[in-house]
Amino acid sequence: MKRFAIFACAIFAATALLGAQAQLPATFYADATQPTKNAIDASRLLQSQGQWSKAWNLLAAFDPDNKDGYVLAEKIDLAMNGNVANGMYISFGFVDLADGQTLEEARANPPEKANTVAFNPLDAADTLEKSGAAIPPVLSYELGNYLYMVNKDYGDNWVQDSQTTQTKAVENYDRALSYDTYTEQSLANHAELLIGLQKYDAAEAVLNKAIAAYPNNQDFTVSLASAYNDQGKFDQVYPLVDAIIAKPETTNTTYNAFIEAIKAGLNADDAQKTDSYADAMVARFPDEYVPMLIQHLIAVRRGTADKANAIADDVTAKFKVDPNVVRSLLSTWLNAEDSKAGIDYLNRSLDKYQSDDKAAGTVLFYRALMYAQTAQSNDDLKLALADLSEAEKRFGTVYEKDNQVFQAIGQLRDEWTQQLAQPAPDASAAPAAPSDQTQPAQAPATGATPATPPAAPATGTTTPDTTGTGTTSPSAGTSH
């Protein structure tokens, strides 16, 4: 069976652990000694007052050698949540905030002097375990959180490779979970790591635990559907997503449920289900262009050119020649190795929007990029330069002179002019694609585009690539 990897692998509600500390359940520390509980309570009081340096110093004085697993767990939590700066999560800087000052403000403008301490939670925990001391479940929980963030922020650029970091994070989450020590966030992180490691059976168990523990968090259900998709269990996807889609409210979770449903239909080669979910998604999200772009991608993949062209023309008109829309449509045709369809679309659009300088400028800019991307001779580059000049003229009537589009045009003109001065390229060699840093016009990304064209520059804010690495929920609306 042919598999299409075009959408997200898993959708998680995971958020950064850095930020205001969430109070952990008292049961996590139930077996700690009373002096330990007193020290932790005193430190948390200082933390609640923004006295992060004093809070750290209190714990460090109470247990300087990290021999108390409960205090070590609290140190990890404090270090990750209360630092004003850190060095690869093995050194941390703490300050006591001034009245009215927030930790985010202190991080944005770090003070010259901070209480900087060397603290490697993994090494400290390893030393404690080797001493024969019992490792409380809360310490495993905090180590899982810590290693999750290490991998998220540093990957293979940390002191150990990403695979090892993820494996150790899972081991610690597993140990904590076996003692019913978890939070909504830790379960999300845990499942994400397991799916990333392709340990699907274990991920399903964690997600089912999460669904039972937090029935109001439907993101866990979407994540389970994604895990089934990854394993080819497409028939098990539909009941999960249908329950979410059937709810009257329309949320990011609804959006992601549609994505998983369409992914299942495509991968199962079930045209009826695919079209049904795609059509329903367009109707459910009328102010989002991504559902229509998905319809276009499906039509291109199936080779139904007339339908693909009609959808392309409709979405372009509905969203007023949004550069993100144009870019995504062209990317789909380029990825399908049908550049002619992309050029034909641009020609149709130019005829239609000839009297609209902003729209025509956008179309001309992208046609220039298409000519350059697919150039077989210097004549093609000359066509690209001609379109670039005309785009510049059109944009000149709608944008100020300092708009970044003109810098992008200048860079491309210089690049292509230099290429023209060189010997003619071989028929099989296309010129280098312009950088994604060039931006022809300002338009915010909405949701996720099905693909990113290799030669087209980003427009406005970066539009996420969903060729198999990630899916983004819709924005509140689309601006033009």
CSV table of C-alpha atoms in Angstrom, one decimal:
chain,number,residue,atom,x,y,z
A,1,MET,CA,0.0,0.0,0.0
A,2,LYS,CA,1.3,3.4,-0.9
A,3,ARG,CA,1.8,5.6,2.1
A,4,PHE,CA,1.6,9.4,1.9
A,5,ALA,CA,3.6,11.2,4.6
A,6,ILE,CA,2.2,14.7,4.2
A,7,PHE,CA,0.8,15.7,7.5
A,8,ALA,CA,1.9,15.6,11.2
A,9,CYS,CA,3.1,12.6,13.1
A,10,ALA,CA,1.7,13.5,16.5
A,11,ILE,CA,-0.1,16.4,18.0
A,12,PHE,CA,0.8,17.2,21.6
A,13,ALA,CA,-0.4,19.9,24.0
A,14,ALA,CA,3.2,20.1,25.3
A,15,THR,CA,4.4,23.5,26.4
A,16,ALA,CA,7.8,24.6,27.6
A,17,LEU,CA,8.5,23.8,31.2
A,18,LEU,CA,10.3,27.1,31.7
A,19,GLY,CA,8.0,29.6,33.4
A,20,ALA,CA,5.9,30.0,36.5
A,21,GLN,CA,6.1,27.0,38.7
A,22,ALA,CA,3.0,24.8,39.0
A,23,GLN,CA,2.4,23.4,42.4
A,24,LEU,CA,2.9,19.6,42.4
A,25,PRO,CA,0.5,17.4,44.3
A,26,ALA,CA,1.4,16.9,48.0
A,27,THR,CA,1.4,13.2,47.5
A,28,PHE,CA,4.6,13.5,45.4
A,29,TYR,CA,6.4,14.3,48.7
A,30,ALA,CA,4.3,12.3,51.1
A,31,ASP,CA,7.2,10.0,52.1
A,32,ALA,CA,9.7,12.8,52.6
A,33,THR,CA,10.9,13.5,56.2
A,34,GLN,CA,9.4,16.4,58.0
A,35,PRO,CA,12.6,18.5,57.9
A,36,THR,CA,12.8,17.9,54.2
A,37,LYS,CA,9.1,19.0,53.8
A,38,ASN,CA,9.8,22.1,55.9
A,39,ALA,CA,12.8,23.0,53.7
A,40,ILE,CA,10.9,22.5,50.5
A,41,ASP,CA,7.9,24.5,51.8
A,42,ALA,CA,10.2,27.4,52.9
A,43,SER,CA,11.9,27.4,49.5
A,44,ARG,CA,8.6,27.4,47.7
A,45,LEU,CA,7.4,30.4,49.7
A,46,LEU,CA,10.5,32.3,48.6
A,47,GLN,CA,9.9,31.2,45.0
A,48,SER,CA,6.3,32.5,45.2
A,49,GLN,CA,7.8,35.9,46.2
A,50,GLY,CA,10.2,35.9,43.3
A,51,GLN,CA,13.2,35.3,45.5
A,52,TRP,CA,14.7,32.7,43.3
A,53,SER,CA,18.3,33.1,44.5
A,54,LYS,CA,17.3,32.9,48.2
A,55,ALA,CA,15.1,29.8,47.4
A,56,TRP,CA,18.0,28.0,45.7
A,57,ASN,CA,20.5,28.9,48.5
A,58,LEU,CA,18.1,27.6,51.1
A,59,LEU,CA,17.9,24.2,49.4
A,60,ALA,CA,21.6,24.1,48.7
A,61,ALA,CA,22.4,24.8,52.4
A,62,PHE,CA,19.9,22.1,53.5
A,63,ASP,CA,21.3,19.4,51.2
A,64,PRO,CA,24.7,20.6,49.8
A,65,ASP,CA,25.7,17.2,48.5
A,66,ASN,CA,22.4,16.2,46.9
A,67,LYS,CA,21.9,13.2,49.2
A,68,ASP,CA,18.1,13.8,49.6
A,69,GLY,CA,16.2,12.7,46.6
A,70,TYR,CA,13.2,14.9,47.4
A,71,VAL,CA,15.3,18.0,47.7
A,72,LEU,CA,17.2,17.1,44.5
A,73,ALA,CA,13.8,16.9,42.8
A,74,GLU,CA,12.9,20.3,44.1
A,75,LYS,CA,16.2,21.7,42.9
A,76,ILE,CA,15.6,20.4,39.4
A,77,ASP,CA,12.2,22.0,39.3
A,78,LEU,CA,13.5,25.3,40.7
A,79,ALA,CA,16.4,25.3,38.3
A,80,MET,CA,14.3,24.8,35.3
A,81,ASN,CA,11.5,27.1,36.3
A,82,GLY,CA,13.3,29.8,38.2
A,83,ASN,CA,16.5,30.5,36.3
A,84,VAL,CA,17.2,33.9,34.8
A,85,ALA,CA,19.8,32.3,32.5
A,86,ASN,CA,21.4,28.9,32.0
A,87,GLY,CA,24.3,27.2,30.3
A,88,MET,CA,23.0,24.2,28.4
A,89,TYR,CA,21.0,23.2,31.5
A,90,ILE,CA,24.1,22.3,33.5
A,91,SER,CA,24.6,25.7,35.0
A,92,PHE,CA,22.0,28.1,36.2
A,93,GLY,CA,21.8,31.7,37.2
A,94,PHE,CA,19.3,32.9,39.8
A,95,VAL,CA,18.3,36.4,41.0
A,96,ASP,CA,15.9,37.8,43.5
A,97,LEU,CA,13.4,39.9,41.6
A,98,ALA,CA,12.6,43.5,42.5
A,99,ASP,CA,9.1,44.5,43.5
A,100,GLY,CA,6.8,44.3,40.5
A,101,GLN,CA,9.5,42.6,38.3
A,102,THR,CA,8.6,39.4,36.5
A,103,LEU,CA,11.0,36.5,35.8
A,104,GLU,CA,10.3,37.0,32.0
A,105,GLU,CA,11.4,40.6,32.3
A,106,ALA,CA,14.6,39.6,34.1
A,107,ARG,CA,15.3,36.9,31.4
A,108,ALA,CA,14.8,39.5,28.7
A,109,ASN,CA,17.3,41.8,30.3
A,110,PRO,CA,19.6,39.6,32.5
A,111,PRO,CA,21.4,41.4,35.2
A,112,GLU,CA,25.2,41.6,35.2
A,113,LYS,CA,25.4,39.8,38.5
A,114,ALA,CA,23.5,36.6,39.2
A,115,ASN,CA,23.9,33.7,41.6
A,116,THR,CA,25.4,31.3,39.1
A,117,VAL,CA,25.7,27.7,40.1
A,118,ALA,CA,27.0,24.5,38.4
A,119,PHE,CA,24.2,21.9,38.6
A,120,ASN,CA,23.9,18.8,36.4
A,121,PRO,CA,20.7,17.1,37.5
A,122,LEU,CA,21.6,13.9,35.6
A,123,ASP,CA,25.0,13.5,37.2
A,124,ALA,CA,23.6,14.3,40.7
A,125,ALA,CA,20.8,11.7,40.3
A,126,ASP,CA,23.3,9.1,39.0
A,127,THR,CA,25.6,9.7,42.0
A,128,LEU,CA,22.6,9.4,44.4
A,129,GLU,CA,21.5,6.1,42.8
A,130,LYS,CA,25.0,4.6,42.9
A,131,SER,CA,25.2,5.4,46.6
A,132,GLY,CA,22.4,2.9,47.1
A,133,ALA,CA,19.9,5.5,48.3
A,134,ALA,CA,16.2,5.1,47.3
A,135,ILE,CA,15.1,7.2,44.3
A,136,PRO,CA,11.7,8.7,45.1
A,137,PRO,CA,9.2,8.7,42.2
A,138,VAL,CA,9.1,12.5,42.2
A,139,LEU,CA,12.8,12.6,41.4
A,140,SER,CA,12.2,10.3,38.4
A,141,TYR,CA,9.4,12.6,37.3
A,142,GLU,CA,11.5,15.7,37.5
A,143,LEU,CA,14.4,14.0,35.6
A,144,GLY,CA,11.9,13.0,32.9
A,145,ASN,CA,10.9,16.7,32.6
A,146,TYR,CA,14.5,17.8,32.7
A,147,LEU,CA,15.7,15.4,30.0
A,148,TYR,CA,12.6,16.2,27.8
A,149,MET,CA,13.6,19.9,27.8
A,150,VAL,CA,17.3,19.1,27.2
A,151,ASN,CA,16.4,17.1,24.1
A,152,LYS,CA,13.9,19.6,22.9
A,153,ASP,CA,16.3,22.5,23.2
A,154,TYR,CA,19.6,20.9,22.4
A,155,GLY,CA,19.1,17.5,20.7
A,156,ASP,CA,22.5,16.1,19.7
A,157,ASN,CA,24.2,19.3,20.7
A,158,TRP,CA,24.2,18.4,24.4
A,159,VAL,CA,26.7,16.5,26.4
A,160,GLN,CA,25.1,13.2,25.3
A,161,ASP,CA,23.4,12.3,22.0
A,162,SER,CA,19.7,12.8,21.5
A,163,GLN,CA,18.8,9.1,21.4
A,164,THR,CA,20.4,8.6,24.8
A,165,THR,CA,18.7,11.6,26.2
A,166,GLN,CA,15.3,10.5,25.0
A,167,THR,CA,15.8,7.0,26.2
A,168,LYS,CA,16.7,8.2,29.7
A,169,ALA,CA,13.8,10.6,29.8
A,170,VAL,CA,11.4,7.7,28.9
A,171,GLU,CA,13.0,5.5,31.6
A,172,ASN,CA,12.5,8.1,34.2
A,173,TYR,CA,8.9,8.8,33.1
A,174,ASP,CA,8.2,5.1,33.1
A,175,ARG,CA,9.5,4.7,36.7
A,176,ALA,CA,7.5,7.7,37.9
A,177,LEU,CA,4.4,6.5,36.1
A,178,SER,CA,4.7,3.0,37.7
A,179,TYR,CA,4.2,4.8,41.1
A,180,ASP,CA,1.3,7.0,39.7
A,181,THR,CA,3.5,10.0,39.8
A,182,TYR,CA,2.5,12.1,36.7
A,183,THR,CA,0.9,15.3,35.6
A,184,GLU,CA,-1.0,16.2,32.4
A,185,GLN,CA,2.2,17.7,31.0
A,186,SER,CA,4.4,14.8,31.9
A,187,LEU,CA,2.0,12.3,30.2
A,188,ALA,CA,2.1,14.5,27.0
A,189,ASN,CA,5.9,14.6,27.1
A,190,HIS,CA,6.1,10.9,27.8
A,191,ALA,CA,3.9,9.9,24.9
A,192,GLU,CA,5.7,12.3,22.5
A,193,LEU,CA,9.0,10.7,23.4
A,194,LEU,CA,7.7,7.2,22.9
A,195,ILE,CA,6.3,7.9,19.5
A,196,GLY,CA,9.5,9.6,18.5
A,197,LEU,CA,11.3,6.5,19.5
A,198,GLN,CA,8.7,4.4,17.6
A,199,LYS,CA,7.7,2.6,20.8
A,200,TYR,CA,4.0,2.6,19.8
A,201,ASP,CA,2.6,0.0,22.2
A,202,ALA,CA,4.1,1.9,25.1
A,203,ALA,CA,2.9,5.2,23.7
A,204,GLU,CA,-0.7,3.8,23.4
A,205,ALA,CA,-0.6,2.7,27.0
A,206,VAL,CA,0.5,6.2,28.2
A,207,LEU,CA,-2.1,7.9,26.0
A,208,ASN,CA,-4.9,5.7,27.2
A,209,LYS,CA,-3.8,6.4,30.8
A,210,ALA,CA,-3.8,10.2,29.9
A,211,ILE,CA,-7.3,9.9,28.3
A,212,ALA,CA,-8.6,8.2,31.5
A,213,ALA,CA,-7.0,10.7,33.8
A,214,TYR,CA,-7.8,13.8,31.9
A,215,PRO,CA,-10.9,13.2,29.9
A,216,ASN,CA,-11.4,16.9,29.1
A,217,ASN,CA,-8.1,17.1,27.3
A,218,GLN,CA,-9.0,15.9,23.8
A,219,ASP,CA,-5.5,16.5,22.5
A,220,PHE,CA,-4.6,13.1,24.0
A,221,THR,CA,-7.2,11.5,21.8
A,222,VAL,CA,-5.8,13.2,18.8
A,223,SER,CA,-2.3,12.0,19.7
A,224,LEU,CA,-3.6,8.4,20.0
A,225,ALA,CA,-5.2,8.8,16.6
A,226,SER,CA,-1.8,10.0,15.2
A,227,ALA,CA,-0.1,7.0,16.8
A,228,TYR,CA,-2.5,4.7,15.1
A,229,ASN,CA,-1.9,6.4,11.8
A,230,ASP,CA,1.9,5.9,12.3
A,231,GLN,CA,1.3,2.2,12.6
A,232,GLY,CA,-1.1,1.9,9.7
A,233,LYS,CA,-4.1,1.2,12.0
A,234,PHE,CA,-6.3,3.5,10.0
A,235,ASP,CA,-9.6,2.0,10.9
A,236,GLN,CA,-8.9,2.8,14.5
A,237,VAL,CA,-8.4,6.4,13.7
A,238,TYR,CA,-11.9,7.3,12.5
A,239,PRO,CA,-13.9,6.6,15.7
A,240,LEU,CA,-11.5,8.7,17.8
A,241,VAL,CA,-11.5,11.7,15.5
A,242,ASP,CA,-15.2,11.4,14.7
A,243,ALA,CA,-16.1,11.9,18.4
A,244,ILE,CA,-14.1,15.1,18.4
A,245,ILE,CA,-15.4,16.4,15.1
A,246,ALA,CA,-19.0,15.7,16.2
A,247,LYS,CA,-18.7,18.2,19.1
A,248,PRO,CA,-20.3,21.6,18.4
A,249,GLU,CA,-17.3,23.7,19.3
A,250,THR,CA,-14.6,24.4,16.7
A,251,THR,CA,-11.1,24.5,18.2
A,252,ASN,CA,-7.5,23.7,17.4
A,253,THR,CA,-8.2,20.2,18.5
A,254,THR,CA,-11.0,19.9,16.0
A,255,TYR,CA,-8.6,21.1,13.3
A,256,ASN,CA,-6.0,18.5,14.3
A,257,ALA,CA,-8.6,15.8,14.4
A,258,PHE,CA,-9.5,16.6,10.7
A,259,ILE,CA,-5.8,16.4,9.8
A,260,GLU,CA,-5.5,12.9,11.3
A,261,ALA,CA,-8.7,11.8,9.6
A,262,ILE,CA,-7.5,13.0,6.2
A,263,LYS,CA,-4.1,11.4,6.8
A,264,ALA,CA,-5.8,8.1,7.5
A,265,GLY,CA,-8.0,8.3,4.4
A,266,LEU,CA,-5.0,9.1,2.2
A,267,ASN,CA,-2.7,6.5,3.6
A,268,ALA,CA,-5.5,3.9,3.4
A,269,ASP,CA,-6.2,4.9,-0.2
A,270,ASP,CA,-9.8,5.5,0.8
A,271,ALA,CA,-10.9,8.3,-1.6
A,272,GLN,CA,-14.4,8.5,-0.2
A,273,LYS,CA,-13.3,9.1,3.4
A,274,THR,CA,-10.5,11.4,2.3
A,275,ASP,CA,-12.8,13.7,0.3
A,276,SER,CA,-15.6,13.6,3.0
A,277,TYR,CA,-13.2,14.8,5.7
A,278,ALA,CA,-11.5,17.3,3.5
A,279,ASP,CA,-14.8,18.8,2.4
A,280,ALA,CA,-16.1,18.9,5.9
A,281,MET,CA,-12.9,20.6,7.1
A,282,VAL,CA,-13.3,23.3,4.4
A,283,ALA,CA,-16.9,23.9,5.6
A,284,ARG,CA,-15.9,23.9,9.3
A,285,PHE,CA,-13.0,26.4,8.8
A,286,PRO,CA,-14.3,28.8,6.2
A,287,ASP,CA,-11.8,31.5,7.2
A,288,GLU,CA,-8.7,29.3,6.9
A,289,TYR,CA,-7.0,28.7,3.6
A,290,VAL,CA,-5.2,25.5,4.7
A,291,PRO,CA,-8.2,23.1,4.2
A,292,MET,CA,-8.5,24.3,0.6
A,293,LEU,CA,-4.8,23.8,0.1
A,294,ILE,CA,-5.1,20.3,1.3
A,295,GLN,CA,-7.9,19.7,-1.2
A,296,HIS,CA,-5.6,21.0,-3.9
A,297,LEU,CA,-2.7,18.7,-2.8
A,298,ILE,CA,-5.1,15.7,-2.9
A,299,ALA,CA,-6.2,16.6,-6.4
A,300,VAL,CA,-2.6,17.0,-7.6
A,301,ARG,CA,-1.6,13.7,-6.0
A,302,ARG,CA,-4.5,11.9,-7.8
A,303,GLY,CA,-3.7,13.5,-11.1
A,304,THR,CA,-7.1,15.2,-11.4
A,305,ALA,CA,-5.7,18.3,-13.1
A,306,ASP,CA,-9.0,20.1,-13.8
A,307,LYS,CA,-10.1,19.8,-10.1
A,308,ALA,CA,-6.6,20.9,-8.9
A,309,ASN,CA,-6.8,24.0,-11.2
A,310,ALA,CA,-10.3,24.9,-10.0
A,311,ILE,CA,-9.4,24.6,-6.4
A,312,ALA,CA,-6.2,26.7,-6.9
A,313,ASP,CA,-8.2,29.4,-8.7
A,314,ASP,CA,-10.9,29.4,-6.0
A,315,VAL,CA,-8.5,29.6,-3.0
A,316,THR,CA,-6.5,32.3,-4.7
A,317,ALA,CA,-9.6,34.4,-5.3
A,318,LYS,CA,-11.1,33.8,-1.8
A,319,PHE,CA,-7.9,34.8,0.0
A,320,LYS,CA,-7.1,37.7,-2.3
A,321,VAL,CA,-3.9,36.4,-3.8
A,322,ASP,CA,-2.3,35.8,-0.4
A,323,PRO,CA,1.4,35.1,-1.0
A,324,ASN,CA,1.3,32.1,1.4
A,325,VAL,CA,-1.5,30.6,-0.8
A,326,VAL,CA,0.4,31.2,-4.0
A,327,ARG,CA,3.6,29.8,-2.5
A,328,SER,CA,1.9,26.6,-1.2
A,329,LEU,CA,0.1,25.9,-4.5
A,330,LEU,CA,3.3,26.2,-6.4
A,331,SER,CA,5.1,24.0,-3.9
A,332,THR,CA,2.6,21.2,-4.4
A,333,TRP,CA,3.0,21.3,-8.2
A,334,LEU,CA,6.8,21.5,-7.9
A,335,ASN,CA,6.8,18.5,-5.5
A,336,ALA,CA,4.7,16.6,-8.0
A,337,GLU,CA,7.2,17.6,-10.7
A,338,ASP,CA,4.6,19.5,-12.6
A,339,SER,CA,6.0,22.9,-13.0
A,340,LYS,CA,4.0,23.5,-16.1
A,341,ALA,CA,0.8,23.4,-14.1
A,342,GLY,CA,2.2,26.0,-11.7
A,343,ILE,CA,3.2,28.3,-14.6
A,344,ASP,CA,-0.2,27.9,-16.2
A,345,TYR,CA,-1.8,28.8,-12.9
A,346,LEU,CA,0.3,32.0,-12.6
A,347,ASN,CA,-0.5,32.9,-16.2
A,348,ARG,CA,-4.2,32.6,-15.5
A,349,SER,CA,-3.9,34.6,-12.3
A,350,LEU,CA,-2.0,37.3,-14.0
A,351,ASP,CA,-4.7,37.7,-16.6
A,352,LYS,CA,-7.3,37.8,-13.9
A,353,TYR,CA,-5.6,40.3,-11.6
A,354,GLN,CA,-3.9,42.5,-14.1
A,355,SER,CA,-5.6,45.6,-12.8
A,356,ASP,CA,-4.6,44.9,-9.1
A,357,ASP,CA,-1.0,46.0,-8.6
A,358,LYS,CA,-0.5,44.2,-5.3
A,359,ALA,CA,-2.0,40.9,-6.6
A,360,ALA,CA,-0.2,41.2,-10.0
A,361,GLY,CA,3.0,42.0,-8.3
A,362,THR,CA,2.7,38.9,-6.2
A,363,VAL,CA,2.0,36.7,-9.2
A,364,LEU,CA,4.8,38.2,-11.2
A,365,PHE,CA,7.3,37.7,-8.3
A,366,TYR,CA,6.4,34.1,-8.1
A,367,ARG,CA,6.4,33.5,-11.8
A,368,ALA,CA,9.9,35.0,-11.8
A,369,LEU,CA,10.9,32.5,-9.2
A,370,MET,CA,9.3,29.6,-11.1
A,371,TYR,CA,11.1,30.6,-14.3
A,372,ALA,CA,14.4,30.7,-12.4
A,373,GLN,CA,13.8,27.5,-10.6
A,374,THR,CA,13.0,25.6,-13.8
A,375,ALA,CA,15.4,27.5,-16.1
A,376,GLN,CA,16.8,25.4,-18.9
A,377,SER,CA,18.6,28.3,-20.7
A,378,ASN,CA,19.6,31.9,-20.3
A,379,ASP,CA,16.4,32.8,-22.1
A,380,ASP,CA,14.4,31.5,-19.1
A,381,LEU,CA,16.5,33.6,-16.7
A,382,LYS,CA,15.8,36.6,-18.9
A,383,LEU,CA,12.1,35.9,-18.5
A,384,ALA,CA,12.6,35.7,-14.8
A,385,LEU,CA,14.4,39.1,-14.7
A,386,ALA,CA,11.7,40.7,-16.8
A,387,ASP,CA,9.0,39.5,-14.4
A,388,LEU,CA,11.1,40.7,-11.5
A,389,SER,CA,11.3,44.2,-12.9
A,390,GLU,CA,7.6,44.3,-13.6
A,391,ALA,CA,6.8,43.0,-10.1
A,392,GLU,CA,9.0,45.7,-8.6
A,393,LYS,CA,7.1,48.3,-10.6
A,394,ARG,CA,3.7,47.0,-9.4
A,395,PHE,CA,4.9,46.8,-5.8
A,396,GLY,CA,6.1,50.3,-6.0
A,397,THR,CA,2.5,51.5,-6.1
A,398,VAL,CA,1.5,49.8,-2.9
A,399,TYR,CA,4.6,49.5,-0.6
A,400,GLU,CA,6.9,52.0,0.9
A,401,LYS,CA,10.4,52.1,-0.5
A,402,ASP,CA,11.9,50.5,2.6
A,403,ASN,CA,9.7,47.4,2.3
A,404,GLN,CA,11.8,44.2,2.4
A,405,VAL,CA,10.3,43.1,-0.8
A,406,PHE,CA,12.5,45.5,-2.7
A,407,GLN,CA,15.6,44.2,-0.9
A,408,ALA,CA,14.5,40.7,-2.0
A,409,ILE,CA,14.1,41.7,-5.6
A,410,GLY,CA,17.5,43.4,-5.6
A,411,GLN,CA,19.2,40.3,-4.2
A,412,LEU,CA,17.5,38.1,-6.8
A,413,ARG,CA,18.3,40.5,-9.6
A,414,ASP,CA,22.0,40.5,-8.7
A,415,GLU,CA,22.1,36.7,-8.4
A,416,TRP,CA,20.4,36.0,-11.7
A,417,THR,CA,22.3,38.7,-13.5
A,418,GLN,CA,25.6,37.1,-12.3
A,419,GLN,CA,24.3,33.7,-13.6
A,420,LEU,CA,23.6,35.2,-17.0
A,421,ALA,CA,27.2,36.5,-17.2
A,422,GLN,CA,28.4,32.9,-16.7
A,423,PRO,CA,28.4,30.1,-19.3
A,424,ALA,CA,24.9,28.8,-20.1
A,425,PRO,CA,23.8,26.1,-17.7
A,426,ASP,CA,23.4,22.5,-18.8
A,427,ALA,CA,19.8,21.5,-19.7
A,428,SER,CA,19.6,19.4,-16.6
A,429,ALA,CA,21.0,22.0,-14.1
A,430,ALA,CA,18.7,24.6,-12.6
A,431,PRO,CA,20.1,27.8,-11.0
A,432,ALA,CA,20.5,27.9,-7.3
A,433,ALA,CA,17.3,28.6,-5.4
A,434,PRO,CA,17.0,31.9,-3.6
A,435,SER,CA,17.2,31.9,0.2
A,436,ASP,CA,14.1,31.5,2.2
A,437,GLN,CA,15.1,34.8,3.9
A,438,THR,CA,13.8,36.8,0.9
A,439,GLN,CA,10.2,37.9,1.4
A,440,PRO,CA,8.1,39.4,-1.3
A,441,ALA,CA,5.2,40.6,0.8
A,442,GLN,CA,3.8,40.7,4.3
A,443,ALA,CA,1.1,38.1,5.1
A,444,PRO,CA,0.9,36.1,8.2
A,445,ALA,CA,1.0,32.3,8.0
A,446,THR,CA,-2.3,30.6,8.8
A,447,GLY,CA,-2.2,27.0,9.9
A,448,ALA,CA,0.1,24.8,7.9
A,449,THR,CA,0.8,24.6,4.2
A,450,PRO,CA,1.0,21.1,2.7
A,451,ALA,CA,4.5,21.7,1.3
A,452,THR,CA,7.2,24.4,0.9
A,453,PRO,CA,8.5,25.2,-2.6
A,454,PRO,CA,12.2,24.7,-2.9
A,455,ALA,CA,12.8,27.9,-4.7
A,456,ALA,CA,10.0,30.2,-3.3
A,457,PRO,CA,10.8,32.6,-0.5
A,458,ALA,CA,8.8,32.7,2.7
A,459,THR,CA,6.1,35.3,2.8
A,460,GLY,CA,5.4,37.2,6.0
A,461,THR,CA,5.8,35.0,8.9
A,462,THR,CA,7.3,31.5,8.2
A,463,THR,CA,4.7,29.1,7.0
A,464,PRO,CA,5.3,25.7,8.6
A,465,ASP,CA,6.4,22.7,6.5
A,466,THR,CA,4.0,19.8,6.8
A,467,THR,CA,5.7,17.3,4.5
A,468,GLY,CA,5.8,14.9,7.3
A,469,THR,CA,7.4,16.7,10.2
A,470,GLY,CA,4.7,18.9,11.9
A,471,THR,CA,1.2,20.2,11.7
A,472,THR,CA,0.1,23.6,13.0
A,473,SER,CA,-3.3,24.5,14.3
A,474,PRO,CA,-5.2,27.3,12.6
A,475,SER,CA,-4.9,30.9,13.6
A,476,ALA,CA,-7.8,32.9,14.7
A,477,GLY,CA,-8.2,34.3,11.2
A,478,THR,CA,-6.5,35.2,8.1
A,479,SER,CA,-5.2,38.7,7.5
A,480,HIS,CA,-4.5,40.2,4.1
